[in-house]
mmCIF file of C-alpha atoms in Angstrom:
data_model
loop_
_atom_site.group_PDB
_atom_site.id
_atom_site.type_symbol
_atom_site.label_atom_id
_atom_site.label_comp_id
_atom_site.label_asym_id
_atom_site.label_seq_id
_atom_site.Cartn_x
_atom_site.Cartn_y
_atom_site.Cartn_z
ATOM 1 C CA MET A 1 12.098 1.982 -14.696
ATOM 2 C CA ALA A 2 13.408 -1.469 -14.048
ATOM 3 C CA HIS A 3 11.384 -4.374 -12.770
ATOM 4 C CA ARG A 4 12.374 -7.702 -11.338
ATOM 5 C CA VAL A 5 10.933 -10.369 -13.659
ATOM 6 C CA ARG A 6 8.889 -13.225 -12.400
ATOM 7 C CA VAL A 7 7.957 -15.647 -15.264
ATOM 8 C CA MET A 8 4.342 -16.601 -15.189
ATOM 9 C CA GLU A 9 1.957 -18.334 -17.526
ATOM 10 C CA GLY A 10 0.501 -16.188 -20.300
ATOM 11 C CA ASN A 11 1.812 -14.055 -23.195
ATOM 12 C CA THR A 12 1.485 -10.569 -21.696
ATOM 13 C CA PHE A 13 3.209 -8.373 -19.142
ATOM 14 C CA ARG A 14 1.513 -8.090 -15.852
ATOM 15 C CA LEU A 15 2.233 -5.060 -13.704
ATOM 16 C CA ASN A 16 0.996 -4.096 -10.301
ATOM 17 C CA VAL A 17 -1.695 -1.524 -10.941
ATOM 18 C CA ASP A 18 0.117 0.903 -8.560
ATOM 19 C CA VAL A 19 3.002 1.306 -11.004
ATOM 20 C CA CYS A 20 0.941 2.142 -14.071
ATOM 21 C CA LYS A 21 0.789 5.894 -13.426
ATOM 22 C CA PRO A 22 4.506 6.644 -14.270
ATOM 23 C CA TYR A 23 3.989 4.757 -17.566
ATOM 24 C CA ASN A 24 0.757 6.651 -18.243
ATOM 25 C CA ALA A 25 -0.816 3.173 -18.762
ATOM 26 C CA ASP A 26 -4.575 3.659 -18.878
ATOM 27 C CA PHE A 27 -5.732 0.179 -19.943
ATOM 28 C CA ASP A 28 -7.100 1.226 -23.363
ATOM 29 C CA GLY A 29 -4.935 -1.098 -25.401
ATOM 30 C CA ASP A 30 -1.508 0.407 -24.504
ATOM 31 C CA GLU A 31 1.529 -1.514 -25.647
ATOM 32 C CA MET A 32 4.862 -1.711 -23.853
ATOM 33 C CA ASN A 33 8.278 -2.970 -24.795
ATOM 34 C CA MET A 34 10.682 -4.857 -22.550
ATOM 35 C CA HIS A 35 14.425 -4.562 -22.723
ATOM 36 C CA VAL A 36 16.600 -7.203 -21.000
ATOM 37 C CA PRO A 37 20.089 -6.100 -19.761
ATOM 38 C CA GLN A 38 22.901 -7.731 -21.755
ATOM 39 C CA SER A 39 25.790 -7.111 -19.395
ATOM 40 C CA LEU A 40 26.632 -7.127 -15.700
ATOM 41 C CA GLN A 41 27.271 -3.383 -15.707
ATOM 42 C CA THR A 42 23.825 -2.700 -17.224
ATOM 43 C CA SER A 43 22.143 -4.969 -14.632
ATOM 44 C CA ILE A 44 23.831 -3.133 -11.818
ATOM 45 C CA GLU A 45 22.945 0.267 -13.264
ATOM 46 C CA LEU A 46 19.309 -0.732 -13.625
ATOM 47 C CA GLU A 47 19.221 -2.082 -10.060
ATOM 48 C CA GLU A 48 20.867 0.978 -8.535
ATOM 49 C CA LEU A 49 19.344 3.762 -10.652
ATOM 50 C CA CYS A 50 16.140 2.486 -12.237
ATOM 51 C CA LEU A 51 14.518 0.004 -9.842
ATOM 52 C CA VAL A 52 10.849 0.788 -9.481
ATOM 53 C CA SER A 53 10.981 0.891 -5.657
ATOM 54 C CA LYS A 54 13.505 3.745 -5.874
ATOM 55 C CA HIS A 55 11.069 5.834 -7.954
ATOM 56 C CA ILE A 56 8.089 5.850 -5.563
ATOM 57 C CA ILE A 57 8.605 9.582 -4.998
ATOM 58 C CA SER A 58 8.670 11.731 -8.167
ATOM 59 C CA PRO A 59 11.720 14.012 -8.084
ATOM 60 C CA SER A 60 9.924 16.633 -10.221
ATOM 61 C CA VAL A 61 6.973 17.188 -7.838
ATOM 62 C CA ASN A 62 8.240 15.581 -4.652
ATOM 63 C CA LYS A 63 5.113 13.522 -4.299
ATOM 64 C CA PRO A 64 4.480 9.813 -4.561
ATOM 65 C CA ILE A 65 3.959 8.820 -8.197
ATOM 66 C CA ILE A 66 3.595 5.125 -7.299
ATOM 67 C CA GLN A 67 0.793 4.812 -4.800
ATOM 68 C CA PRO A 68 -2.370 2.807 -4.141
ATOM 69 C CA SER A 69 -4.850 3.298 -6.980
ATOM 70 C CA GLN A 70 -7.963 1.827 -8.493
ATOM 71 C CA ASP A 71 -8.992 -1.444 -6.744
ATOM 72 C CA ASN A 72 -6.181 -1.124 -4.215
ATOM 73 C CA LEU A 73 -7.269 2.358 -3.165
ATOM 74 C CA LEU A 74 -10.997 1.364 -3.073
ATOM 75 C CA GLY A 75 -10.099 -1.694 -0.982
ATOM 76 C CA LEU A 76 -8.056 0.441 1.391
ATOM 77 C CA TYR A 77 -10.948 2.899 1.722
ATOM 78 C CA LYS A 78 -13.497 0.103 2.436
ATOM 79 C CA LEU A 79 -11.104 -1.780 4.768
ATOM 80 C CA THR A 80 -10.635 1.275 7.070
ATOM 81 C CA GLU A 81 -14.352 2.100 7.240
ATOM 82 C CA ASN A 82 -16.006 1.999 10.639
ATOM 83 C CA GLY A 83 -17.897 -1.281 11.313
ATOM 84 C CA ILE A 84 -15.724 -3.566 9.215
ATOM 85 C CA GLU A 85 -15.035 -6.801 11.072
ATOM 86 C CA PHE A 86 -13.194 -10.024 10.333
ATOM 87 C CA THR A 87 -13.111 -13.483 11.919
ATOM 88 C CA HIS A 88 -9.896 -15.210 12.831
ATOM 89 C CA LYS A 89 -10.027 -17.334 9.691
ATOM 90 C CA GLU A 90 -10.688 -14.357 7.399
ATOM 91 C CA LEU A 91 -7.892 -12.374 9.031
ATOM 92 C CA MET A 92 -5.352 -15.232 8.694
ATOM 93 C CA ASN A 93 -6.302 -15.682 5.028
ATOM 94 C CA MET A 94 -5.621 -11.991 4.448
ATOM 95 C CA MET A 95 -2.322 -12.010 6.289
ATOM 96 C CA MET A 96 -0.982 -15.018 4.308
ATOM 97 C CA GLY A 97 0.766 -12.814 1.679
ATOM 98 C CA VAL A 98 1.767 -9.942 4.052
ATOM 99 C CA LYS A 99 5.557 -9.856 4.575
ATOM 100 C CA LYS A 100 5.355 -7.687 7.728
ATOM 101 C CA PHE A 101 2.972 -10.097 9.477
ATOM 102 C CA SER A 102 4.929 -11.853 12.225
ATOM 103 C CA GLY A 103 2.245 -14.427 13.030
ATOM 104 C CA ILE A 104 1.143 -12.527 16.172
ATOM 105 C CA LEU A 105 -2.272 -10.965 15.967
ATOM 106 C CA PRO A 106 -3.280 -7.922 17.988
ATOM 107 C CA GLU A 107 -5.924 -8.338 20.647
ATOM 108 C CA PRO A 108 -9.355 -8.546 19.031
ATOM 109 C CA ALA A 109 -11.295 -5.274 19.134
ATOM 110 C CA ILE A 110 -14.559 -7.154 19.823
ATOM 111 C CA LYS A 111 -14.705 -9.895 22.342
ATOM 112 C CA ASN A 112 -18.147 -11.009 23.422
ATOM 113 C CA GLY A 113 -18.084 -14.628 24.479
ATOM 114 C CA ASN A 114 -17.500 -16.713 21.345
ATOM 115 C CA TYR A 115 -17.980 -13.641 19.093
ATOM 116 C CA ILE A 116 -14.425 -12.522 18.446
ATOM 117 C CA ARG A 117 -13.638 -10.029 15.688
ATOM 118 C CA TRP A 118 -10.826 -7.797 14.474
ATOM 119 C CA THR A 119 -11.578 -4.497 12.760
ATOM 120 C CA GLY A 120 -10.399 -3.350 9.320
ATOM 121 C CA LYS A 121 -8.407 -0.625 11.056
ATOM 122 C CA GLN A 122 -6.478 -3.331 12.920
ATOM 123 C CA VAL A 123 -5.766 -5.133 9.694
ATOM 124 C CA TYR A 124 -4.380 -1.919 8.130
ATOM 125 C CA SER A 125 -2.340 -1.322 11.261
ATOM 126 C CA ILE A 126 -0.612 -4.658 10.879
ATOM 127 C CA ILE A 127 0.693 -3.467 7.493
ATOM 128 C CA LEU A 128 1.793 -0.023 8.653
ATOM 129 C CA PRO A 129 5.323 0.603 9.960
ATOM 130 C CA PRO A 130 5.542 2.472 13.324
ATOM 131 C CA ILE A 131 4.758 5.967 12.072
ATOM 132 C CA SER A 132 2.710 8.640 13.711
ATOM 133 C CA PHE A 133 0.478 10.708 11.454
ATOM 134 C CA LYS A 134 -2.410 13.188 11.862
ATOM 135 C CA LYS A 135 -4.453 14.683 9.042
ATOM 136 C CA ASP A 136 -7.449 16.963 9.419
ATOM 137 C CA VAL A 137 -10.106 16.171 6.867
ATOM 138 C CA ASP A 138 -12.025 18.867 5.007
ATOM 139 C CA ILE A 139 -15.327 18.362 6.725
ATOM 140 C CA GLU A 140 -17.226 20.577 4.286
ATOM 141 C CA ALA A 141 -15.922 18.650 1.221
ATOM 142 C CA THR A 142 -16.228 15.152 2.870
ATOM 143 C CA PRO A 143 -18.668 15.384 5.831
ATOM 144 C CA TYR A 144 -18.744 11.528 6.141
ATOM 145 C CA LEU A 145 -15.023 11.264 6.932
ATOM 146 C CA GLU A 146 -13.247 11.659 10.319
ATOM 147 C CA HIS A 147 -9.897 13.178 10.993
ATOM 148 C CA VAL A 148 -7.154 10.483 10.591
ATOM 149 C CA VAL A 149 -4.927 9.650 13.504
ATOM 150 C CA ILE A 150 -2.188 7.036 13.329
ATOM 151 C CA ASP A 151 -0.190 6.582 16.496
ATOM 152 C CA ASN A 152 2.979 4.487 16.388
ATOM 153 C CA GLY A 153 1.653 2.460 13.417
ATOM 154 C CA ILE A 154 -1.868 1.963 14.737
ATOM 155 C CA LEU A 155 -4.789 3.553 12.965
ATOM 156 C CA LYS A 156 -6.746 5.031 15.850
ATOM 157 C CA LYS A 157 -9.522 6.716 13.859
ATOM 158 C CA GLY A 158 -10.390 7.885 10.382
ATOM 159 C CA GLN A 159 -10.701 6.359 6.984
ATOM 160 C CA ILE A 160 -7.893 6.207 4.382
ATOM 161 C CA ASP A 161 -8.734 7.749 1.016
ATOM 162 C CA LYS A 162 -6.559 9.035 -1.823
ATOM 163 C CA ASN A 163 -5.816 12.395 -0.103
ATOM 164 C CA ILE A 164 -4.687 10.501 3.059
ATOM 165 C CA SER A 165 -2.815 7.589 1.495
ATOM 166 C CA GLU A 166 -0.433 9.826 -0.445
ATOM 167 C CA PRO A 167 1.050 11.592 2.563
ATOM 168 C CA ILE A 168 1.171 8.330 4.576
ATOM 169 C CA LEU A 169 3.258 6.746 1.831
ATOM 170 C CA HIS A 170 5.428 9.864 1.598
ATOM 171 C CA SER A 171 5.974 9.746 5.371
ATOM 172 C CA ILE A 172 6.940 6.059 5.201
ATOM 173 C CA PHE A 173 9.369 6.756 2.372
ATOM 174 C CA ASN A 174 10.988 9.679 4.221
ATOM 175 C CA GLU A 175 11.233 7.872 7.629
ATOM 176 C CA TYR A 176 12.098 4.321 6.568
ATOM 177 C CA GLY A 177 13.377 4.479 3.001
ATOM 178 C CA TYR A 178 12.395 3.034 -0.342
ATOM 179 C CA LYS A 179 12.504 -0.615 0.731
ATOM 180 C CA GLU A 180 10.008 -0.158 3.489
ATOM 181 C CA ALA A 181 7.796 1.962 1.243
ATOM 182 C CA ALA A 182 7.836 -0.767 -1.395
ATOM 183 C CA ARG A 183 7.061 -3.385 1.252
ATOM 184 C CA TYR A 184 4.140 -1.383 2.465
ATOM 185 C CA LEU A 185 2.776 -1.038 -1.060
ATOM 186 C CA ASN A 186 3.172 -4.753 -1.777
ATOM 187 C CA ASP A 187 1.529 -5.698 1.510
ATOM 188 C CA LEU A 188 -1.479 -3.438 0.711
#
């Protein structure tokens, strides 16, 4: 897979944790090698055939191989939990690195005088493209979860866990392509 390099301080590679699965990187002292293209033809080939964002879906199993994992997945799970609220300042701090954020916030879910709050579901909805998605949750296996309903890019109900995040990403990839799927993962 090909990555775009951003030079930072330090002597080691730093990869987004979401792309570690295809490399089978498990953080137990794994080593990696980097190869730099030496010609224009090689650079173009890497960009067109090997770019990480074009390998989000594994061709062998037709499922996302690059997807939220570890801390990203836990954060997504906690963010979409019922009862999570954010102030205007907290919300703006979170949106600072989100490419899809246009600067316009949705109406706050909670408005009671000076007490104004946005929910975690609203934060997640800012990141989502306008997809519609429904997933019934196995109530016997996970009685604490609700069915997930996303309507035109707005998470109406439910909590996003690993079993839900995978088909959402696959749906984004199928409907909007690899660039939007990569943007969604980066914004998460």
